[in-house]
Structures are given as structure tokens and as C-alpha cells.
Amino acid sequence: MTVVFGIFLLTLLLITAVAIVRTKNLFVAVMLMGIASLLIAANFFLLDAADVALTEAAVGAGISTVLFLGTLALTTERERAPTSRKILSFAVVSAAALVVIYATFDKPRFGSPDAPTQTHVAPWYLDKTREFIDIPNVVTAVLGSFRGYDTLGEVFVVFAAGIGVLFLLAGAPGGGKRPAPPGSDVGLSRHLIPRVVGRLLIPFILLFGLYVQFHGEYGPGGGFQAGAIVAAAIVLYALLEGEEKALQVIPRRVLLGLSAGGAILYGGVGVAGMLLGGNFLDYSVLADDPVKGQQTGILLIEAGVGLTVTGVLLSIFHAFAARGRQA
Amino acid sequence: MNAVLDVASWVLLTLGGISVLIGGIGALRLPDLFTRMHAASITDSIGAILVLTGIMLQAGLSLATIKLAAILLFLLLTSPTASNALAAAAMLAGNKPGIDTTGGKDDAQ
Amino acid sequence: MYYVVTLATLVTMALALARAVMGPTVYDRVLAVNMFGTKTVLLVSVIAFLFGRPDFIDLALAYALINFIGVFAVLEFFRTRAVRREADEGAGRR
């Protein structure tokens, strides 16, 4: 039955993708991207990949639509007329698609127990998580400890991406200061129902973010998801009360500090492991009991991931909003 | 007792499924934006109540039921608010309620 | 019995997608996205129980809490555009 549901959702995803490519109106494309994100998350969920599904949900539902619309506010909604190289690009795309389809013939069947992923390291992870780390969610164990280097790389990629966006978008400091429009007519403060309900929900979103952050060792969740959810709560506040109010709550400097601090915290845990006589990112030496040490290390690095993701996403959001005010 | 719960949750789930489907058909078939919004938002709420209550009866007293109750509460808060915000956005851009016999404006404002 | 709801939700998702692709106005598409979000919450909750993984409904909770932010962003987008258009008209053509 999973296969039938999955194929149905993938068909819808295909229709959405074609519609995104065909539409000339970029606003419509943004809305269809929202649907695509929901479909992908539902598909991940069907395949039992709850952690990935939660990441897609946290980023796709709250942040990405807001950032896309922020981009659209800076440009136009209409796609420019396509250049004349249509046939050439179509040929390139079809050739690439044929290669990819040809490659799928060599792949193992869906759910096959002989697939390399099932026979190579996965059984070892499933086997040893209990002995070495003793947390129920193996995904978090793999992400945080066994493959800690990869996650460290991801965090630095997120950090570098944020710095890159800031370099591109953030103008001269203080250059974009335009007096706020008269009255309290900023954000959605005139729209009473969204404002009341939104303000009511912000604490619950933050609470849920913390739950996802610290429950990651027991269920789906972790730093990436929690960072995106917390950022969504602050973005909601910025939408309701105007972006300046949100900057008063968490100024830009603090956001930069969060982005860098999270990455430093992650790296610092690794260095601390070295100083205590272990390898880089070997958490076993962090406490007397190796298992306890592993758990402490994972908790710390997940906190670092969460801080970096929150800081970077909010910095990007504010960079777009500041550009919008300048224009 | 268990049989009663099963039947109750079966009825709730089926009714929920039907109302969700009615909402989908309404959103596709009704003639203009505000009528479609009406179909979608009402069935969003009633479908969520019926389906989630139906699952809650199956889950019994557990953490899952508390989470489902929280989901239901938040859905009942956010879904109508989103509809309200959407209607406000449509009104801002000059879409007024009323049957449009010309087949509706296109994406060009 | 979960299958009835799952199928109804999947079909409704397809109908909402048809509405999103057809339009005709942009607001119809936003409406379709919003519908799609609620349907995803229901689908995830039902499937979590259908497959006996009730601890996975955190995903539904996440969507129930933050999916409406996108619609607020749409409202804010059209509000700033309306304000800007008014300001432009007030100041004459730039």
C-alpha cells in the first residue's frame, strides 16, 4: 500500500513540477513550490524518514515561502521572455534525464534487503548505537556522532551560505534607514485577527522548537529542524509587528553572533575532545562514562546546529527585508 | 466498550473523509474565489475535527492523543486565520465578493 | 478504516492541486496551498496510525503550527505592494 500512496504523491509532485516550469508568473511558481514541499515531506514520511520529513516541513512551511516572497518584492513577478536557445536546452535536459533513467536500471529494487545501504554500514549503526550511545533515535546517533564530521561540514556550509547572502544583500550599515511610515501601520498590525492569533501562537511555536531541539535523541528532530522552527516564530513576529520591532528583540549583531557561535560551539566540542585526549569530535572522553560523554556531545553539537540555523535564516530574512525598504 | 469505540471512530473517520472530499470538490467546482474559500475553509475545520477525533478514539489515553488534541487545537486556530488573511489579501488587491460571470480575472492584476 | 480517510485525503490533494494549477487568480492558488497544508496534516496523522508509528505525528504538529505563516507572508506582500503603489501615485510618476 505504501508503494501505491507513494506513486500517487510522486505523480502529483511531477504535475506540480511541470506546472512550476510552465508558469510565467513567479508568484504562482512560489505557491506551487509550497505544494511541492508539502508533497516531498509527505513522501519522506511515507518512507519512514520522519527526521528528513520534519526538516522539509520546518523549512518549507514557514521559511522558504517568506524568503521567496521577499525576493519577489525586490524583483518583478513576471518572468522575462525566454531566450531563443529552447531546443538546445531541451536537448541537454533530455540527454541528462535519459542518463539518469538508464542509471536507475542498476539500482536495487525498492525496499530490497540486498540493497547496499542495508548490507554495508547500516546494520552496524543499528547494532552499535545501543552499545556506544544508547539513545533511541539512530538517525540522531548517526548524524551527531558516527558521522559528526559530515554534520560539521553541513553547519559550516549553512554558515558560509548565510555570510554569502549577507555580502550580496546587506548594503552599507545604516544606509537603508528610511523613516517608518506614519502611524502604527507597519506589518499586519491593522489586520486584527491575524495579529491576535499570530501573537497567541508565537510562544507555542517557540516551545515546539525547543521540544524538537531537545527531543531529537528520542524522536524525529534535532538542531536543523528546531532552528528553522524557531526562526519561523521570529519571522511570524516580524510579519505581524513590522520587521524593525523584530530587530529590536534580536538585533543583527546578536544574529551574527548566533550564526558564528553555533559553528564555534560545534567545532569547540571537537577540540575539547582532542584536549581531553580523544580524537576530534570523539565525544566519549567528555564524561567519565563514554556513553554519557557521547550523549553530552550530541546534545552540545545539536545546540550549536540549532543556533547557527536560527541565526543564518533570520539574518537572510532581515537582509531581504532591509533591501525591500531601500527599494 | 472497545466495539463501541471502534464503531464511533469508524463513523467519525468516514464522515471526516467525506467532508474532506466535499471540500475538495467544492474548491474545484464552485464559481468564484470567495465561494471556493468558503468550501475549503469550512470543510478544513469540520474534516480536521472529525478525522482527528476519530484517531484519538483509536489511540486511547496516550501521549499520541495529547499531541493529536494539540494538533486539532492549533489547526482550529490557524486554518480559519489563514483563510481570513487570504480573504484580506484578495480584498486589498480589489477582488470583491460576488459571482463573476466573465470567468474570473487572470493572474494579471 | 484508515484507508477511507487516506484515500479521501489523497483525492482531495489531487483536487486542490488541480485548483492550484488552474488558478485563475493568484488567490485561488494560495487557497489551494493552504488546503494542501491542512490535508497534509490529516494525511500524516492518519498514516502515522495506519503504519503504527504514532510517535511520528510531530510532523503534523509542525505543519499545524507553522503552515499558516506563508499565507501571512502573502498578505504582507500584497499590503506592502498596495502601500507602495499608493505612495507612487501620490508622488506622481517617478
Short mmCIF file of C-alpha atoms in Angstrom, two decimals:
data_model
loop_
_atom_site.label_atom_id
_atom_site.label_comp_id
_atom_site.label_asym_id
_atom_site.label_seq_id
_atom_site.Cartn_x
_atom_site.Cartn_y
_atom_site.Cartn_z
CA MET A 1 0.00 0.00 0.00
CA THR A 2 2.90 2.36 0.77
CA VAL A 3 4.03 1.97 -2.83
CA VAL A 4 0.61 2.96 -4.19
CA PHE A 5 0.40 6.03 -1.95
CA GLY A 6 3.98 6.93 -2.78
CA ILE A 7 3.44 6.66 -6.53
CA PHE A 8 0.28 8.76 -6.24
CA LEU A 9 2.12 11.50 -4.33
CA LEU A 10 5.05 11.36 -6.74
CA THR A 11 2.65 11.75 -9.69
CA LEU A 12 1.20 14.85 -8.05
CA LEU A 13 4.77 16.07 -7.49
CA LEU A 14 5.53 15.58 -11.18
CA ILE A 15 2.42 17.56 -12.19
CA THR A 16 3.43 20.34 -9.78
CA ALA A 17 6.97 20.42 -11.16
CA VAL A 18 5.73 20.71 -14.76
CA ALA A 19 3.34 23.48 -13.70
CA ILE A 20 6.19 25.35 -11.96
CA VAL A 21 8.29 25.20 -15.10
CA ARG A 22 5.43 26.23 -17.38
CA THR A 23 4.11 29.22 -15.45
CA LYS A 24 5.38 32.67 -16.37
CA ASN A 25 4.13 34.26 -13.16
CA LEU A 26 6.76 33.90 -10.45
CA PHE A 27 4.25 34.40 -7.63
CA VAL A 28 2.35 31.36 -8.90
CA ALA A 29 5.63 29.46 -9.05
CA VAL A 30 6.28 30.30 -5.38
CA MET A 31 2.86 28.98 -4.37
CA LEU A 32 3.38 25.79 -6.37
CA MET A 33 6.78 25.38 -4.71
CA GLY A 34 4.91 25.36 -1.39
CA ILE A 35 2.79 22.46 -2.66
CA ALA A 36 5.90 20.66 -3.92
CA SER A 37 7.47 20.98 -0.47
CA LEU A 38 4.36 19.52 1.20
CA LEU A 39 4.33 16.61 -1.27
CA ILE A 40 8.01 15.87 -0.70
CA ALA A 41 7.53 15.92 3.07
CA ALA A 42 4.53 13.58 2.82
CA ASN A 43 6.60 11.25 0.64
CA PHE A 44 9.53 11.19 3.09
CA PHE A 45 7.01 10.44 5.81
CA LEU A 46 5.59 7.52 3.84
CA LEU A 47 9.11 6.12 3.52
CA ASP A 48 9.50 6.26 7.32
CA ALA A 49 12.09 9.07 7.11
CA ALA A 50 10.46 11.22 9.79
CA ASP A 51 13.59 13.27 10.54
CA VAL A 52 14.00 14.38 6.92
CA ALA A 53 10.26 14.98 6.58
CA LEU A 54 10.36 17.23 9.64
CA THR A 55 13.27 19.19 8.16
CA GLU A 56 11.39 19.67 4.91
CA ALA A 57 8.29 20.72 6.85
CA ALA A 58 10.14 23.19 9.08
CA VAL A 59 11.91 24.85 6.17
CA GLY A 60 9.24 24.53 3.50
CA ALA A 61 6.20 25.58 5.52
CA GLY A 62 7.49 28.62 7.32
CA ILE A 63 10.70 29.99 5.92
CA SER A 64 11.03 29.33 2.22
CA THR A 65 7.72 30.94 1.15
CA VAL A 66 8.61 34.04 3.18
CA LEU A 67 12.08 34.25 1.64
CA PHE A 68 10.76 33.68 -1.90
CA LEU A 69 8.16 36.42 -1.44
CA GLY A 70 10.87 38.69 -0.03
CA THR A 71 12.82 38.08 -3.22
CA LEU A 72 9.77 38.76 -5.38
CA ALA A 73 9.24 42.09 -3.60
CA LEU A 74 12.70 43.08 -4.86
CA THR A 75 12.17 41.98 -8.44
CA THR A 76 9.15 41.63 -10.68
CA GLU A 77 6.54 38.91 -10.73
CA ARG A 78 6.73 38.27 -14.45
CA GLU A 79 9.31 36.00 -15.94
CA ARG A 80 11.11 37.61 -18.84
CA ALA A 81 10.53 36.18 -22.31
CA PRO A 82 12.75 33.13 -22.75
CA THR A 83 15.86 33.38 -24.85
CA SER A 84 15.91 31.61 -28.18
CA ARG A 85 18.03 28.60 -27.13
CA LYS A 86 14.97 26.49 -26.32
CA ILE A 87 15.81 23.47 -28.48
CA LEU A 88 19.40 23.30 -27.24
CA SER A 89 18.41 23.41 -23.57
CA PHE A 90 15.66 20.86 -24.18
CA ALA A 91 18.19 18.53 -25.79
CA VAL A 92 20.60 18.90 -22.87
CA VAL A 93 17.86 18.25 -20.31
CA SER A 94 16.53 15.20 -22.17
CA ALA A 95 20.01 13.73 -22.53
CA ALA A 96 20.65 14.19 -18.80
CA ALA A 97 17.25 12.67 -17.99
CA LEU A 98 17.97 9.64 -20.19
CA VAL A 99 21.32 9.10 -18.43
CA VAL A 100 19.64 9.27 -15.02
CA ILE A 101 16.88 6.88 -16.11
CA TYR A 102 19.49 4.49 -17.51
CA ALA A 103 21.33 4.63 -14.18
CA THR A 104 18.19 3.60 -12.29
CA PHE A 105 18.24 0.17 -14.02
CA ASP A 106 21.24 -0.75 -11.89
CA LYS A 107 19.60 0.29 -8.65
CA PRO A 108 18.28 -2.34 -6.24
CA ARG A 109 14.52 -2.80 -6.05
CA PHE A 110 12.57 -0.58 -3.64
CA GLY A 111 12.84 -1.99 -0.13
CA SER A 112 15.14 -4.83 -1.19
CA PRO A 113 17.05 -6.35 1.73
CA ASP A 114 20.11 -6.94 -0.51
CA ALA A 115 20.50 -3.22 -1.29
CA PRO A 116 23.99 -1.94 -0.47
CA THR A 117 22.59 0.50 2.07
CA GLN A 118 21.10 -2.40 4.02
CA THR A 119 24.19 -4.61 3.89
CA HIS A 120 27.05 -2.15 4.30
CA VAL A 121 27.21 0.13 7.36
CA ALA A 122 23.52 0.47 8.29
CA PRO A 123 23.36 -2.81 10.28
CA TRP A 124 26.49 -1.77 12.16
CA TYR A 125 24.92 1.58 13.11
CA LEU A 126 21.68 -0.11 14.18
CA ASP A 127 23.66 -2.65 16.16
CA LYS A 128 26.16 -0.41 17.88
CA THR A 129 24.05 2.66 18.67
CA ARG A 130 22.67 0.96 21.75
CA GLU A 131 26.11 -0.07 22.96
CA PHE A 132 28.04 3.16 22.24
CA ILE A 133 25.47 5.95 22.59
CA ASP A 134 22.30 4.39 23.98
CA ILE A 135 19.71 6.76 22.50
CA PRO A 136 16.52 5.52 20.79
CA ASN A 137 16.79 7.62 17.60
CA VAL A 138 19.53 6.03 15.49
CA VAL A 139 19.29 8.86 12.95
CA THR A 140 20.45 11.36 15.57
CA ALA A 141 23.23 9.00 16.65
CA VAL A 142 24.49 8.67 13.08
CA LEU A 143 24.11 12.38 12.37
CA GLY A 144 25.64 13.66 15.57
CA SER A 145 28.29 11.14 16.46
CA PHE A 146 29.11 8.44 13.90
CA ARG A 147 29.05 10.93 11.02
CA GLY A 148 29.79 14.02 13.10
CA TYR A 149 32.30 15.26 10.53
CA ASP A 150 29.61 15.43 7.83
CA THR A 151 27.27 17.37 10.06
CA LEU A 152 30.08 19.74 11.00
CA GLY A 153 30.59 20.33 7.29
CA GLU A 154 26.87 20.98 6.82
CA VAL A 155 26.84 23.53 9.61
CA PHE A 156 29.78 25.37 8.06
CA VAL A 157 28.06 25.27 4.66
CA VAL A 158 24.94 26.83 6.21
CA PHE A 159 27.12 29.44 7.90
CA ALA A 160 29.04 30.18 4.70
CA ALA A 161 25.78 30.47 2.73
CA GLY A 162 24.44 32.96 5.26
CA ILE A 163 27.62 35.04 5.10
CA GLY A 164 27.45 34.95 1.30
CA VAL A 165 23.85 36.22 1.24
CA LEU A 166 24.77 38.98 3.69
CA PHE A 167 27.68 40.05 1.50
CA LEU A 168 25.40 40.23 -1.54
CA LEU A 169 22.39 41.90 0.04
CA ALA A 170 23.36 43.89 3.10
CA GLY A 171 24.16 47.42 1.97
CA ALA A 172 26.28 49.96 3.81
CA PRO A 173 25.42 49.83 7.52
CA GLY A 174 22.74 52.39 8.32
CA GLY A 175 22.41 53.31 4.66
CA GLY A 176 18.92 51.94 4.30
CA LYS A 177 17.39 53.77 7.23
CA ARG A 178 14.14 55.16 5.96
CA PRO A 179 11.74 56.74 8.46
CA ALA A 180 8.94 54.34 9.32
CA PRO A 181 5.61 55.18 7.70
CA PRO A 182 3.42 57.39 9.87
CA GLY A 183 1.14 55.79 12.40
CA SER A 184 1.37 52.21 13.54
CA ASP A 185 0.76 50.92 10.03
CA VAL A 186 3.68 48.52 9.90
CA GLY A 187 3.41 44.83 9.30
CA LEU A 188 -0.01 43.32 9.73
CA SER A 189 -0.87 45.40 12.81
CA ARG A 190 -4.02 46.71 11.07
CA HIS A 191 -5.31 43.18 10.49
CA LEU A 192 -6.69 42.31 13.87
CA ILE A 193 -7.48 38.61 13.50
CA PRO A 194 -4.09 37.52 12.09
CA ARG A 195 -2.38 39.69 14.69
CA VAL A 196 -4.21 38.29 17.70
CA VAL A 197 -3.96 34.65 16.65
CA GLY A 198 -0.38 35.02 15.48
CA ARG A 199 0.74 36.58 18.74
CA LEU A 200 -1.09 33.86 20.64
CA LEU A 201 0.75 31.12 18.72
CA ILE A 202 4.32 32.50 18.81
CA PRO A 203 5.11 31.10 22.29
CA PHE A 204 3.75 27.70 21.29
CA ILE A 205 5.90 27.66 18.15
CA LEU A 206 8.97 28.55 20.23
CA LEU A 207 8.07 25.85 22.76
CA PHE A 208 7.66 23.32 19.97
CA GLY A 209 11.02 24.42 18.58
CA LEU A 210 12.66 23.70 21.92
CA TYR A 211 10.87 20.34 22.10
CA VAL A 212 12.17 19.40 18.66
CA GLN A 213 15.67 20.55 19.67
CA PHE A 214 15.92 18.53 22.84
CA HIS A 215 13.72 15.60 21.87
CA GLY A 216 15.89 14.80 18.87
CA GLU A 217 17.54 11.91 20.66
CA TYR A 218 14.21 10.20 21.28
CA GLY A 219 12.08 11.04 18.25
CA PRO A 220 12.30 12.87 14.95
CA GLY A 221 14.01 16.20 15.43
CA GLY A 222 17.28 17.91 16.13
CA GLY A 223 19.11 21.14 15.61
CA PHE A 224 18.33 21.77 11.94
CA GLN A 225 14.58 21.36 12.37
CA ALA A 226 14.45 23.28 15.65
CA GLY A 227 16.50 26.14 14.21
CA ALA A 228 14.10 26.51 11.30
CA ILE A 229 11.04 26.35 13.58
CA VAL A 230 12.39 28.98 15.99
CA ALA A 231 13.31 31.18 13.03
CA ALA A 232 9.74 30.74 11.73
CA ALA A 233 8.38 32.02 15.06
CA ILE A 234 10.55 35.16 14.89
CA VAL A 235 9.64 35.67 11.22
CA LEU A 236 5.97 35.47 12.20
CA TYR A 237 6.59 38.17 14.81
CA ALA A 238 8.33 40.30 12.18
CA LEU A 239 5.39 39.87 9.80
CA LEU A 240 2.88 40.85 12.47
CA GLU A 241 4.64 43.74 14.15
CA GLY A 242 6.93 45.00 11.43
CA GLU A 243 10.49 43.99 10.80
CA GLU A 244 12.02 46.77 12.93
CA LYS A 245 10.30 45.52 16.08
CA ALA A 246 11.74 42.07 15.45
CA LEU A 247 15.19 43.63 15.05
CA GLN A 248 14.72 45.34 18.41
CA VAL A 249 14.05 41.96 20.01
CA ILE A 250 17.01 40.24 18.35
CA PRO A 251 19.41 42.77 16.78
CA ARG A 252 21.56 41.94 13.76
CA ARG A 253 24.71 41.69 15.87
CA VAL A 254 23.11 39.00 18.02
CA LEU A 255 22.02 37.09 14.92
CA LEU A 256 25.56 37.17 13.54
CA GLY A 257 26.81 36.08 16.94
CA LEU A 258 24.35 33.18 16.96
CA SER A 259 25.38 32.08 13.46
CA ALA A 260 29.08 32.13 14.26
CA GLY A 261 28.65 30.99 17.87
CA GLY A 262 26.80 27.84 16.89
CA ALA A 263 29.51 26.82 14.45
CA ILE A 264 32.18 27.63 17.04
CA LEU A 265 30.33 25.61 19.68
CA TYR A 266 30.26 22.61 17.33
CA GLY A 267 33.94 22.93 16.48
CA GLY A 268 34.75 23.66 20.14
CA VAL A 269 33.21 20.37 21.25
CA GLY A 270 35.51 18.63 18.77
CA VAL A 271 38.57 20.48 20.04
CA ALA A 272 37.56 19.80 23.63
CA GLY A 273 37.54 16.11 22.78
CA MET A 274 41.11 16.44 21.45
CA LEU A 275 42.28 18.33 24.55
CA LEU A 276 40.83 15.63 26.78
CA GLY A 277 42.87 13.04 24.95
CA GLY A 278 40.45 11.71 22.34
CA ASN A 279 40.10 12.29 18.62
CA PHE A 280 38.46 15.33 17.03
CA LEU A 281 34.67 15.04 17.56
CA ASP A 282 35.11 11.91 19.70
CA TYR A 283 32.66 12.63 22.49
CA SER A 284 33.44 9.56 24.57
CA VAL A 285 36.07 11.45 26.58
CA LEU A 286 33.74 14.31 27.53
CA ALA A 287 32.49 12.47 30.63
CA ASP A 288 33.72 9.66 32.86
CA ASP A 289 31.33 7.23 31.27
CA PRO A 290 31.85 7.04 27.44
CA VAL A 291 28.12 6.62 26.78
CA LYS A 292 27.35 9.69 28.92
CA GLY A 293 30.08 11.55 27.06
CA GLN A 294 28.54 10.65 23.71
CA GLN A 295 25.14 11.88 24.86
CA THR A 296 26.58 15.15 26.19
CA GLY A 297 28.48 15.70 22.96
CA ILE A 298 25.41 15.13 20.80
CA LEU A 299 23.35 17.49 22.97
CA LEU A 300 26.02 20.20 22.64
CA ILE A 301 26.55 19.90 18.91
CA GLU A 302 22.79 19.82 18.26
CA ALA A 303 22.55 23.07 20.23
CA GLY A 304 25.30 24.50 18.04
CA VAL A 305 23.47 23.41 14.89
CA GLY A 306 20.22 24.97 16.13
CA LEU A 307 21.89 28.30 16.96
CA THR A 308 23.60 28.53 13.59
CA VAL A 309 20.48 27.66 11.60
CA THR A 310 18.32 30.16 13.52
CA GLY A 311 20.91 32.91 13.17
CA VAL A 312 21.55 32.35 9.48
CA LEU A 313 17.88 32.08 8.47
CA LEU A 314 16.93 35.21 10.37
CA SER A 315 19.94 37.14 9.04
CA ILE A 316 18.90 36.25 5.50
CA PHE A 317 15.29 37.25 6.20
CA HIS A 318 16.34 40.63 7.59
CA ALA A 319 18.76 41.21 4.71
CA PHE A 320 15.91 40.73 2.21
CA ALA A 321 13.51 42.88 4.22
CA ALA A 322 16.08 45.71 4.54
CA ARG A 323 16.63 45.67 0.78
CA GLY A 324 12.87 45.84 0.28
CA ARG A 325 12.69 49.01 2.38
CA GLN A 326 15.52 50.62 0.39
CA ALA A 327 13.92 49.97 -2.97
CA MET B 1 -16.73 -0.94 25.23
CA ASN B 2 -13.99 -1.47 22.68
CA ALA B 3 -16.52 -2.28 19.97
CA VAL B 4 -18.44 0.91 20.72
CA LEU B 5 -15.22 2.96 20.48
CA ASP B 6 -14.31 1.22 17.23
CA VAL B 7 -17.69 1.91 15.65
CA ALA B 8 -17.65 5.52 16.87
CA SER B 9 -14.19 6.17 15.47
CA TRP B 10 -15.09 4.39 12.23
CA VAL B 11 -18.15 6.65 11.82
CA LEU B 12 -16.12 9.77 12.66
CA LEU B 13 -13.30 8.86 10.27
CA THR B 14 -15.68 8.08 7.42
CA LEU B 15 -17.65 11.29 7.95
CA GLY B 16 -14.35 13.17 8.12
CA GLY B 17 -13.19 11.61 4.88
CA ILE B 18 -16.48 12.52 3.19
CA SER B 19 -16.36 16.13 4.36
CA VAL B 20 -12.71 16.48 3.29
CA LEU B 21 -13.71 15.17 -0.14
CA ILE B 22 -16.71 17.53 -0.34
CA GLY B 23 -14.36 20.41 0.43
CA GLY B 24 -12.03 19.35 -2.35
CA ILE B 25 -14.87 19.10 -4.86
CA GLY B 26 -16.23 22.47 -3.70
CA ALA B 27 -12.87 24.16 -4.05
CA LEU B 28 -12.61 22.81 -7.57
CA ARG B 29 -16.16 23.33 -8.81
CA LEU B 30 -17.55 26.49 -7.19
CA PRO B 31 -17.67 29.56 -9.45
CA ASP B 32 -15.52 32.24 -7.80
CA LEU B 33 -12.75 32.80 -5.28
CA PHE B 34 -14.82 33.57 -2.21
CA THR B 35 -17.20 30.67 -2.65
CA ARG B 36 -14.23 28.35 -3.10
CA MET B 37 -12.65 29.79 0.02
CA HIS B 38 -15.89 29.14 1.86
CA ALA B 39 -15.95 25.49 0.77
CA ALA B 40 -12.28 24.93 1.58
CA SER B 41 -12.17 26.62 4.99
CA ILE B 42 -15.38 25.14 6.43
CA THR B 43 -14.52 21.59 5.42
CA ASP B 44 -10.94 22.13 6.60
CA SER B 45 -12.25 22.73 10.10
CA ILE B 46 -15.01 20.12 10.22
CA GLY B 47 -12.86 17.49 8.49
CA ALA B 48 -10.00 18.10 10.92
CA ILE B 49 -12.35 17.80 13.92
CA LEU B 50 -13.92 14.56 12.67
CA VAL B 51 -10.74 12.83 11.49
CA LEU B 52 -8.55 13.78 14.44
CA THR B 53 -11.27 12.89 16.98
CA GLY B 54 -11.68 9.58 15.20
CA ILE B 55 -7.97 8.83 15.51
CA MET B 56 -7.96 9.98 19.14
CA LEU B 57 -10.62 7.38 19.97
CA GLN B 58 -8.33 4.73 18.46
CA ALA B 59 -5.22 5.95 20.26
CA GLY B 60 -6.81 5.84 23.71
CA LEU B 61 -5.24 7.67 26.61
CA SER B 62 -1.65 8.17 25.48
CA LEU B 63 0.90 10.79 24.53
CA ALA B 64 -0.29 10.47 20.93
CA THR B 65 -3.80 11.58 21.93
CA ILE B 66 -2.43 14.66 23.65
CA LYS B 67 -0.42 15.50 20.56
CA LEU B 68 -3.48 14.95 18.37
CA ALA B 69 -5.52 17.23 20.62
CA ALA B 70 -2.80 19.88 20.30
CA ILE B 71 -2.79 19.46 16.52
CA LEU B 72 -6.58 19.87 16.45
CA LEU B 73 -6.44 22.96 18.66
CA PHE B 74 -3.73 24.61 16.57
CA LEU B 75 -5.46 23.70 13.30
CA LEU B 76 -8.71 25.22 14.53
CA LEU B 77 -6.79 28.40 15.38
CA THR B 78 -4.57 28.67 12.31
CA SER B 79 -6.72 27.41 9.45
CA PRO B 80 -9.55 30.00 9.78
CA THR B 81 -6.96 32.71 10.46
CA ALA B 82 -5.14 31.80 7.27
CA SER B 83 -8.44 31.97 5.38
CA ASN B 84 -9.08 35.38 6.91
CA ALA B 85 -5.63 36.62 5.92
CA LEU B 86 -6.12 35.29 2.40
CA ALA B 87 -9.52 37.00 2.06
CA ALA B 88 -7.96 40.23 3.34
CA ALA B 89 -5.16 39.92 0.76
CA ALA B 90 -7.70 39.33 -2.03
CA MET B 91 -9.78 42.33 -0.91
CA LEU B 92 -6.63 44.50 -0.77
CA ALA B 93 -5.96 43.74 -4.41
CA GLY B 94 -9.51 44.71 -5.37
CA ASN B 95 -11.23 41.32 -5.58
CA LYS B 96 -14.75 41.84 -4.25
CA PRO B 97 -17.11 39.03 -3.30
CA GLY B 98 -19.76 38.33 -5.89
CA ILE B 99 -20.31 35.88 -8.70
CA ASP B 100 -18.08 36.78 -11.60
CA THR B 101 -19.80 35.78 -14.82
CA THR B 102 -16.83 36.57 -17.06
CA GLY B 103 -14.91 33.58 -15.77
CA GLY B 104 -12.66 35.42 -13.36
CA LYS B 105 -9.70 37.69 -13.77
CA ASP B 106 -6.45 36.08 -14.75
CA ASP B 107 -3.22 36.29 -12.76
CA ALA B 108 -2.56 39.67 -14.32
CA GLN B 109 -3.85 42.03 -11.68
CA MET C 1 -10.94 2.07 8.17
CA TYR C 2 -7.93 4.39 7.99
CA TYR C 3 -7.85 3.65 4.27
CA VAL C 4 -11.12 5.52 3.65
CA VAL C 5 -9.72 8.72 5.13
CA THR C 6 -6.33 8.25 3.46
CA LEU C 7 -7.92 7.81 0.05
CA ALA C 8 -10.30 10.75 0.57
CA THR C 9 -7.38 12.95 1.62
CA LEU C 10 -5.23 11.88 -1.32
CA VAL C 11 -8.05 12.55 -3.79
CA THR C 12 -8.69 15.94 -2.18
CA MET C 13 -4.99 16.73 -2.51
CA ALA C 14 -5.26 15.99 -6.23
CA LEU C 15 -8.34 18.26 -6.49
CA ALA C 16 -6.53 21.04 -4.61
CA LEU C 17 -3.55 20.64 -6.92
CA ALA C 18 -5.89 20.95 -9.92
CA ARG C 19 -7.20 24.20 -8.43
CA ALA C 20 -3.63 25.41 -7.84
CA VAL C 21 -2.60 24.66 -11.41
CA MET C 22 -5.78 26.09 -12.98
CA GLY C 23 -5.94 29.30 -10.99
CA PRO C 24 -7.39 31.54 -12.38
CA THR C 25 -6.41 34.19 -9.79
CA VAL C 26 -3.30 34.03 -7.64
CA TYR C 27 -5.53 33.87 -4.55
CA ASP C 28 -7.05 30.61 -5.77
CA ARG C 29 -3.54 29.21 -5.77
CA VAL C 30 -2.83 30.45 -2.26
CA LEU C 31 -6.12 28.91 -1.17
CA ALA C 32 -5.08 25.63 -2.77
CA VAL C 33 -1.71 25.69 -0.98
CA ASN C 34 -3.45 26.34 2.32
CA MET C 35 -5.89 23.48 1.72
CA PHE C 36 -2.99 21.27 0.76
CA GLY C 37 -1.31 22.07 4.08
CA THR C 38 -4.33 21.07 6.15
CA LYS C 39 -4.77 17.91 4.10
CA THR C 40 -1.11 17.04 4.70
CA VAL C 41 -1.66 17.37 8.47
CA LEU C 42 -4.61 14.97 8.26
CA LEU C 43 -2.77 12.58 5.93
CA VAL C 44 0.29 12.45 8.18
CA SER C 45 -1.80 11.87 11.32
CA VAL C 46 -3.79 9.08 9.69
CA ILE C 47 -0.78 7.38 8.09
CA ALA C 48 1.16 7.54 11.37
CA PHE C 49 -1.56 5.34 12.86
CA LEU C 50 -2.08 3.26 9.73
CA PHE C 51 1.57 2.19 9.88
CA GLY C 52 1.64 2.04 13.67
CA ARG C 53 4.19 4.82 14.16
CA PRO C 54 2.24 7.22 16.41
CA ASP C 55 5.44 8.89 17.66
CA PHE C 56 5.93 10.32 14.17
CA ILE C 57 2.98 12.75 14.35
CA ASP C 58 5.38 15.52 15.38
CA LEU C 59 5.42 16.30 11.66
CA ALA C 60 1.68 17.01 11.71
CA LEU C 61 2.18 19.20 14.78
CA ALA C 62 4.88 21.16 12.96
CA TYR C 63 2.60 21.78 9.99
CA ALA C 64 -0.36 22.69 12.18
CA LEU C 65 1.79 25.29 13.94
CA ILE C 66 3.74 26.96 11.16
CA ASN C 67 1.99 26.32 7.84
CA PHE C 68 -0.16 29.48 8.09
CA ILE C 69 2.90 31.75 8.18
CA GLY C 70 3.11 31.50 4.39
CA VAL C 71 -0.39 32.97 3.99
CA PHE C 72 0.55 35.84 6.33
CA ALA C 73 3.58 36.47 4.15
CA VAL C 74 1.26 36.62 1.12
CA LEU C 75 -0.97 39.15 2.88
CA GLU C 76 2.06 41.24 3.88
CA PHE C 77 3.37 41.03 0.30
CA PHE C 78 0.15 42.45 -1.16
CA ARG C 79 -0.14 45.01 1.64
CA THR C 80 3.33 46.48 1.04
CA ARG C 81 2.68 46.47 -2.69
CA ALA C 82 -0.61 48.34 -2.22
CA VAL C 83 1.10 50.86 0.10
CA ARG C 84 3.94 51.38 -2.35
CA ARG C 85 1.58 51.77 -5.29
CA GLU C 86 -0.40 54.40 -3.34
CA ALA C 87 2.80 56.25 -2.45
CA ASP C 88 3.93 56.17 -6.07
CA GLU C 89 0.61 57.52 -7.29
CA GLY C 90 0.63 60.20 -4.58
CA ALA C 91 4.11 61.37 -5.60
CA GLY C 92 3.27 61.26 -9.29
CA ARG C 93 5.18 59.18 -11.79
CA ARG C 94 8.79 58.69 -10.87
#
